[in-house]
Amino acid sequence: MSTLSLALEHLIPAESSIPEEFRIQELHQREYLIDGELRTWDGPVQEVLSPVYIQTDRGARRKVIGSYPLPASDIEAMQALDAAVRAYDNGRGEWPTMSVADRIACMERFVGKMMERKSQIVSLLMWEIGKTLGDSTKEFDRTVEYIYDTIDALKDVDRASSRFRIEQGIIGQIRRSPLGVVLCMGPFNYPLNETYTTLIPAILMGNTILFKPPKHGTLLHFPMLEAFKECFPKGVVNTIYGRGNTVVPALMRSGRINVLTLIGSSRVADQLKKLHPKVNRLRAVLGLDAKNAGIILGNADLDLAVKECLLGTLSFNGQRCTAIKIVWVHRSIADRFLERFTEEVNKLKPGLPWEKGTQITPLPEPQKPAYLTECLRDAEAHGAQVVNEGGGTVQESFFFPAVVYPVSPAMKLYREEQFGPVVPVVPFDDIEEPIQYIIDSDHGQQVSIFGTDPAEIASLVDPLVNQVSRVNINAQCQRGPDTFPFTGRKDSAEGTLSVEDALRSFSIRTVVATKDTADNKAILNDIVEEHRSEFLSTKFIF
Ligand code: G3H
């Protein structure tokens, strides 16, 4: 057995050897939130198995960490929909008509409760999806910061709207109004952060919510159910459990979903949108597939390119929508790049999520190691090799990163989004080759260019900004900072997310207007002075 296999074998601990502070109490969730009530579930449940294996009498087994409701029909989902529709009440409900200042106060209470539950949520992130302690903590903190930034952005939006405009004899006040019922579904790789970056702005703008947690990453939302119940009026947030294909189609077919927000696959988004009977009434805010390319030019600073490509391809085992999923390297430096890159890849430390210095962790999707292995075999059959020692070694849910070279169009890895620790590397002679690859791609999220010649970089920036939504120069692809627009072209996204853009995505500009006459001015003055309307108002939030 190789040293690497032995090292990986040690990553299946006996439960007793896990430090007490990182052990997990099984969490058997039986409550679900509908219409302001935490209802008790007594039907079938989904057992939750951690990606972390432990030694048992029966050999290595995924650790059981809990269970959650798994309805076999869409009955509860439709009850949740009824509750959200009632709470919205065609825009006349308590929440959509509440003042922005009062909505913000509810959200501030919520975030306070969220912080009280930090350690439980971080522990569940580690155990449910195998994210390291450091990255799980970062995900939690980044989400809290995102909520506060969103609140500040909303105050700005509201201040800018707290005035009347007079143009061409028309007096008008323009504000952003909610859209209605939002179906919100997040991904497993950032189950807290990416879910909340849609859920929180959707709530704040006055919509009511159906919230379906991701399949891997459900339990970590449980600690917040009570906070949702206590901080918002009944029916504003309702939870949905069950297999997506069992519970979601009926919701879409009902025609009562106004916004679909999903961070997931374009295939699922396509299917769901088509189920809506009045597709023009449906707004979609989507973060979808991506196959971001890194392009290493012949004159690139290799140390920097290696460092950024390592982060870009393999942070959280490559399970980021923004990961660099294919590396194009100029043939003149391909050997040198591969030598340095594989050396760094092989220094990455596989470990358990709570262990200090861990960089590679178990994968939460049970089929993933087999799929990635299949990609490697396919690449080998078409003439490529795994060029780092031990690359692709599997130990249960661990998959040691594999660098594959030279990748060519016949291979799965050339086009498929591997979403895991495999790095396909393609040599090129002419820069037109990677450019054409990006043009032909179904995806258009980001690209990273590595080079030192300003003229060459500039000549790439101009064509590439019309293909993708972010061009990174000498830096890995990434979503942050969260104030930057996060979107994509083609099958990579619909709508734009960022602290401010998300507020726009979940609302619509609405105008109240009148002709500039003495009588109309008297009416407006009376409404404003007597505080008769939340919309027609010059109140200023400090
Ligand atoms: O999975 C996609 C995430 O939005 C990526 O965010 O670039 O900050 O890791 P990140």
mmCIF file with all atom_site columns, C-alpha atoms in Angstrom, residues 300-386:
data_model
loop_
_atom_site.group_PDB
_atom_site.id
_atom_site.type_symbol
_atom_site.label_atom_id
_atom_site.label_alt_id
_atom_site.label_comp_id
_atom_site.label_asym_id
_atom_site.label_entity_id
_atom_site.label_seq_id
_atom_site.pdbx_PDB_ins_code
_atom_site.Cartn_x
_atom_site.Cartn_y
_atom_site.Cartn_z
_atom_site.occupancy
_atom_site.B_iso_or_equiv
_atom_site.pdbx_formal_charge
_atom_site.auth_seq_id
_atom_site.auth_comp_id
_atom_site.auth_asym_id
_atom_site.auth_atom_id
_atom_site.pdbx_PDB_model_num
ATOM 1  C CA . ALA A 1 300 ? 3.411   34.582 -16.616 1.00 0.00 ? 300 ALA A CA 1
ATOM 2  C CA . ASP A 1 301 ? 4.987   34.874 -13.183 1.00 0.00 ? 301 ASP A CA 1
ATOM 3  C CA . LEU A 1 302 ? 4.986   31.155 -12.449 1.00 0.00 ? 302 LEU A CA 1
ATOM 4  C CA . ASP A 1 303 ? 5.137   31.385 -8.653  1.00 0.00 ? 303 ASP A CA 1
ATOM 5  C CA . LEU A 1 304 ? 2.086   33.570 -8.645  1.00 0.00 ? 304 LEU A CA 1
ATOM 6  C CA . ALA A 1 305 ? 0.218   31.496 -11.246 1.00 0.00 ? 305 ALA A CA 1
ATOM 7  C CA . VAL A 1 306 ? 0.899   28.299 -9.283  1.00 0.00 ? 306 VAL A CA 1
ATOM 8  C CA . LYS A 1 307 ? -0.249  29.851 -6.020  1.00 0.00 ? 307 LYS A CA 1
ATOM 9  C CA . GLU A 1 308 ? -3.463  31.304 -7.451  1.00 0.00 ? 308 GLU A CA 1
ATOM 10 C CA . CYS A 1 309 ? -4.285  28.211 -9.536  1.00 0.00 ? 309 CYS A CA 1
ATOM 11 C CA . LEU A 1 310 ? -3.850  26.052 -6.457  1.00 0.00 ? 310 LEU A CA 1
ATOM 12 C CA . LEU A 1 311 ? -6.337  28.174 -4.526  1.00 0.00 ? 311 LEU A CA 1
ATOM 13 C CA . GLY A 1 312 ? -8.591  28.530 -7.549  1.00 0.00 ? 312 GLY A CA 1
ATOM 14 C CA . THR A 1 313 ? -8.751  24.849 -8.425  1.00 0.00 ? 313 THR A CA 1
ATOM 15 C CA . LEU A 1 314 ? -8.621  23.110 -5.072  1.00 0.00 ? 314 LEU A CA 1
ATOM 16 C CA . SER A 1 315 ? -9.997  25.306 -2.257  1.00 0.00 ? 315 SER A CA 1
ATOM 17 C CA . PHE A 1 316 ? -12.756 23.265 -0.596  1.00 0.00 ? 316 PHE A CA 1
ATOM 18 C CA . ASN A 1 317 ? -11.754 20.331 -2.815  1.00 0.00 ? 317 ASN A CA 1
ATOM 19 C CA . GLY A 1 318 ? -12.656 22.281 -5.963  1.00 0.00 ? 318 GLY A CA 1
ATOM 20 C CA . GLN A 1 319 ? -16.321 22.352 -4.899  1.00 0.00 ? 319 GLN A CA 1
ATOM 21 C CA . ARG A 1 320 ? -16.926 26.039 -5.636  1.00 0.00 ? 320 ARG A CA 1
ATOM 22 C CA . CYS A 1 321 ? -19.015 27.299 -8.512  1.00 0.00 ? 321 CYS A CA 1
ATOM 23 C CA . THR A 1 322 ? -16.257 29.878 -9.008  1.00 0.00 ? 322 THR A CA 1
ATOM 24 C CA . ALA A 1 323 ? -13.431 27.322 -9.016  1.00 0.00 ? 323 ALA A CA 1
ATOM 25 C CA . ILE A 1 324 ? -10.985 27.292 -11.925 1.00 0.00 ? 324 ILE A CA 1
ATOM 26 C CA . LYS A 1 325 ? -12.102 24.039 -13.561 1.00 0.00 ? 325 LYS A CA 1
ATOM 27 C CA . ILE A 1 326 ? -9.705  23.933 -16.490 1.00 0.00 ? 326 ILE A CA 1
ATOM 28 C CA . VAL A 1 327 ? -6.188  25.356 -16.791 1.00 0.00 ? 327 VAL A CA 1
ATOM 29 C CA . TRP A 1 328 ? -4.810  26.405 -20.181 1.00 0.00 ? 328 TRP A CA 1
ATOM 30 C CA . VAL A 1 329 ? -1.040  26.770 -20.153 1.00 0.00 ? 329 VAL A CA 1
ATOM 31 C CA . HIS A 1 330 ? 1.219   28.018 -22.937 1.00 0.00 ? 330 HIS A CA 1
ATOM 32 C CA . ARG A 1 331 ? 3.209   25.048 -24.233 1.00 0.00 ? 331 ARG A CA 1
ATOM 33 C CA . SER A 1 332 ? 6.508   26.909 -23.748 1.00 0.00 ? 332 SER A CA 1
ATOM 34 C CA . ILE A 1 333 ? 6.076   26.840 -19.960 1.00 0.00 ? 333 ILE A CA 1
ATOM 35 C CA . ALA A 1 334 ? 3.782   23.829 -19.543 1.00 0.00 ? 334 ALA A CA 1
ATOM 36 C CA . ASP A 1 335 ? 6.502   21.519 -18.156 1.00 0.00 ? 335 ASP A CA 1
ATOM 37 C CA . ARG A 1 336 ? 7.756   24.083 -15.667 1.00 0.00 ? 336 ARG A CA 1
ATOM 38 C CA . PHE A 1 337 ? 4.229   24.933 -14.582 1.00 0.00 ? 337 PHE A CA 1
ATOM 39 C CA . LEU A 1 338 ? 3.279   21.281 -14.103 1.00 0.00 ? 338 LEU A CA 1
ATOM 40 C CA . GLU A 1 339 ? 6.412   20.522 -12.133 1.00 0.00 ? 339 GLU A CA 1
ATOM 41 C CA . ARG A 1 340 ? 5.806   23.371 -9.678  1.00 0.00 ? 340 ARG A CA 1
ATOM 42 C CA . PHE A 1 341 ? 2.042   22.946 -9.578  1.00 0.00 ? 341 PHE A CA 1
ATOM 43 C CA . THR A 1 342 ? 2.083   19.198 -8.890  1.00 0.00 ? 342 THR A CA 1
ATOM 44 C CA . GLU A 1 343 ? 4.705   19.727 -6.184  1.00 0.00 ? 343 GLU A CA 1
ATOM 45 C CA . GLU A 1 344 ? 2.335   22.151 -4.430  1.00 0.00 ? 344 GLU A CA 1
ATOM 46 C CA . VAL A 1 345 ? -0.706  19.914 -4.958  1.00 0.00 ? 345 VAL A CA 1
ATOM 47 C CA . ASN A 1 346 ? 1.119   17.048 -3.297  1.00 0.00 ? 346 ASN A CA 1
ATOM 48 C CA . LYS A 1 347 ? 1.874   19.219 -0.279  1.00 0.00 ? 347 LYS A CA 1
ATOM 49 C CA . LEU A 1 348 ? -1.867  19.709 0.362   1.00 0.00 ? 348 LEU A CA 1
ATOM 50 C CA . LYS A 1 349 ? -2.804  18.098 3.621   1.00 0.00 ? 349 LYS A CA 1
ATOM 51 C CA . PRO A 1 350 ? -5.731  15.686 3.650   1.00 0.00 ? 350 PRO A CA 1
ATOM 52 C CA . GLY A 1 351 ? -7.360  15.642 7.040   1.00 0.00 ? 351 GLY A CA 1
ATOM 53 C CA . LEU A 1 352 ? -10.511 15.671 9.088   1.00 0.00 ? 352 LEU A CA 1
ATOM 54 C CA . PRO A 1 353 ? -12.403 18.972 8.979   1.00 0.00 ? 353 PRO A CA 1
ATOM 55 C CA . TRP A 1 354 ? -11.524 20.010 12.555  1.00 0.00 ? 354 TRP A CA 1
ATOM 56 C CA . GLU A 1 355 ? -7.817  19.149 12.333  1.00 0.00 ? 355 GLU A CA 1
ATOM 57 C CA . LYS A 1 356 ? -5.423  22.059 12.145  1.00 0.00 ? 356 LYS A CA 1
ATOM 58 C CA . GLY A 1 357 ? -3.893  22.663 8.723   1.00 0.00 ? 357 GLY A CA 1
ATOM 59 C CA . THR A 1 358 ? -6.356  20.397 6.855   1.00 0.00 ? 358 THR A CA 1
ATOM 60 C CA . GLN A 1 359 ? -6.774  21.349 3.198   1.00 0.00 ? 359 GLN A CA 1
ATOM 61 C CA . ILE A 1 360 ? -8.406  18.317 1.578   1.00 0.00 ? 360 ILE A CA 1
ATOM 62 C CA . THR A 1 361 ? -11.508 16.886 3.232   1.00 0.00 ? 361 THR A CA 1
ATOM 63 C CA . PRO A 1 362 ? -14.048 14.111 2.571   1.00 0.00 ? 362 PRO A CA 1
ATOM 64 C CA . LEU A 1 363 ? -16.575 14.779 -0.200  1.00 0.00 ? 363 LEU A CA 1
ATOM 65 C CA . PRO A 1 364 ? -20.270 15.023 0.775   1.00 0.00 ? 364 PRO A CA 1
ATOM 66 C CA . GLU A 1 365 ? -21.730 13.607 -2.457  1.00 0.00 ? 365 GLU A CA 1
ATOM 67 C CA . PRO A 1 366 ? -21.566 9.811  -2.106  1.00 0.00 ? 366 PRO A CA 1
ATOM 68 C CA . GLN A 1 367 ? -21.188 9.201  -5.862  1.00 0.00 ? 367 GLN A CA 1
ATOM 69 C CA . LYS A 1 368 ? -18.462 11.803 -6.368  1.00 0.00 ? 368 LYS A CA 1
ATOM 70 C CA . PRO A 1 369 ? -15.297 9.679  -5.920  1.00 0.00 ? 369 PRO A CA 1
ATOM 71 C CA . ALA A 1 370 ? -16.635 7.158  -8.465  1.00 0.00 ? 370 ALA A CA 1
ATOM 72 C CA . TYR A 1 371 ? -17.544 9.934  -10.924 1.00 0.00 ? 371 TYR A CA 1
ATOM 73 C CA . LEU A 1 372 ? -14.145 11.591 -10.625 1.00 0.00 ? 372 LEU A CA 1
ATOM 74 C CA . THR A 1 373 ? -12.418 8.228  -11.058 1.00 0.00 ? 373 THR A CA 1
ATOM 75 C CA . GLU A 1 374 ? -14.474 7.680  -14.206 1.00 0.00 ? 374 GLU A CA 1
ATOM 76 C CA . CYS A 1 375 ? -13.292 11.085 -15.498 1.00 0.00 ? 375 CYS A CA 1
ATOM 77 C CA . LEU A 1 376 ? -9.676  10.055 -14.909 1.00 0.00 ? 376 LEU A CA 1
ATOM 78 C CA . ARG A 1 377 ? -10.127 6.697  -16.692 1.00 0.00 ? 377 ARG A CA 1
ATOM 79 C CA . ASP A 1 378 ? -11.819 8.479  -19.597 1.00 0.00 ? 378 ASP A CA 1
ATOM 80 C CA . ALA A 1 379 ? -8.954  10.987 -19.848 1.00 0.00 ? 379 ALA A CA 1
ATOM 81 C CA . GLU A 1 380 ? -6.393  8.169  -19.760 1.00 0.00 ? 380 GLU A CA 1
ATOM 82 C CA . ALA A 1 381 ? -8.243  6.299  -22.476 1.00 0.00 ? 381 ALA A CA 1
ATOM 83 C CA . HIS A 1 382 ? -7.923  9.417  -24.629 1.00 0.00 ? 382 HIS A CA 1
ATOM 84 C CA . GLY A 1 383 ? -4.215  9.904  -24.060 1.00 0.00 ? 383 GLY A CA 1
ATOM 85 C CA . ALA A 1 384 ? -3.818  11.978 -20.871 1.00 0.00 ? 384 ALA A CA 1
ATOM 86 C CA . GLN A 1 385 ? -2.210  11.001 -17.577 1.00 0.00 ? 385 GLN A CA 1
ATOM 87 C CA . VAL A 1 386 ? -2.507  11.814 -13.924 1.00 0.00 ? 386 VAL A CA 1
#
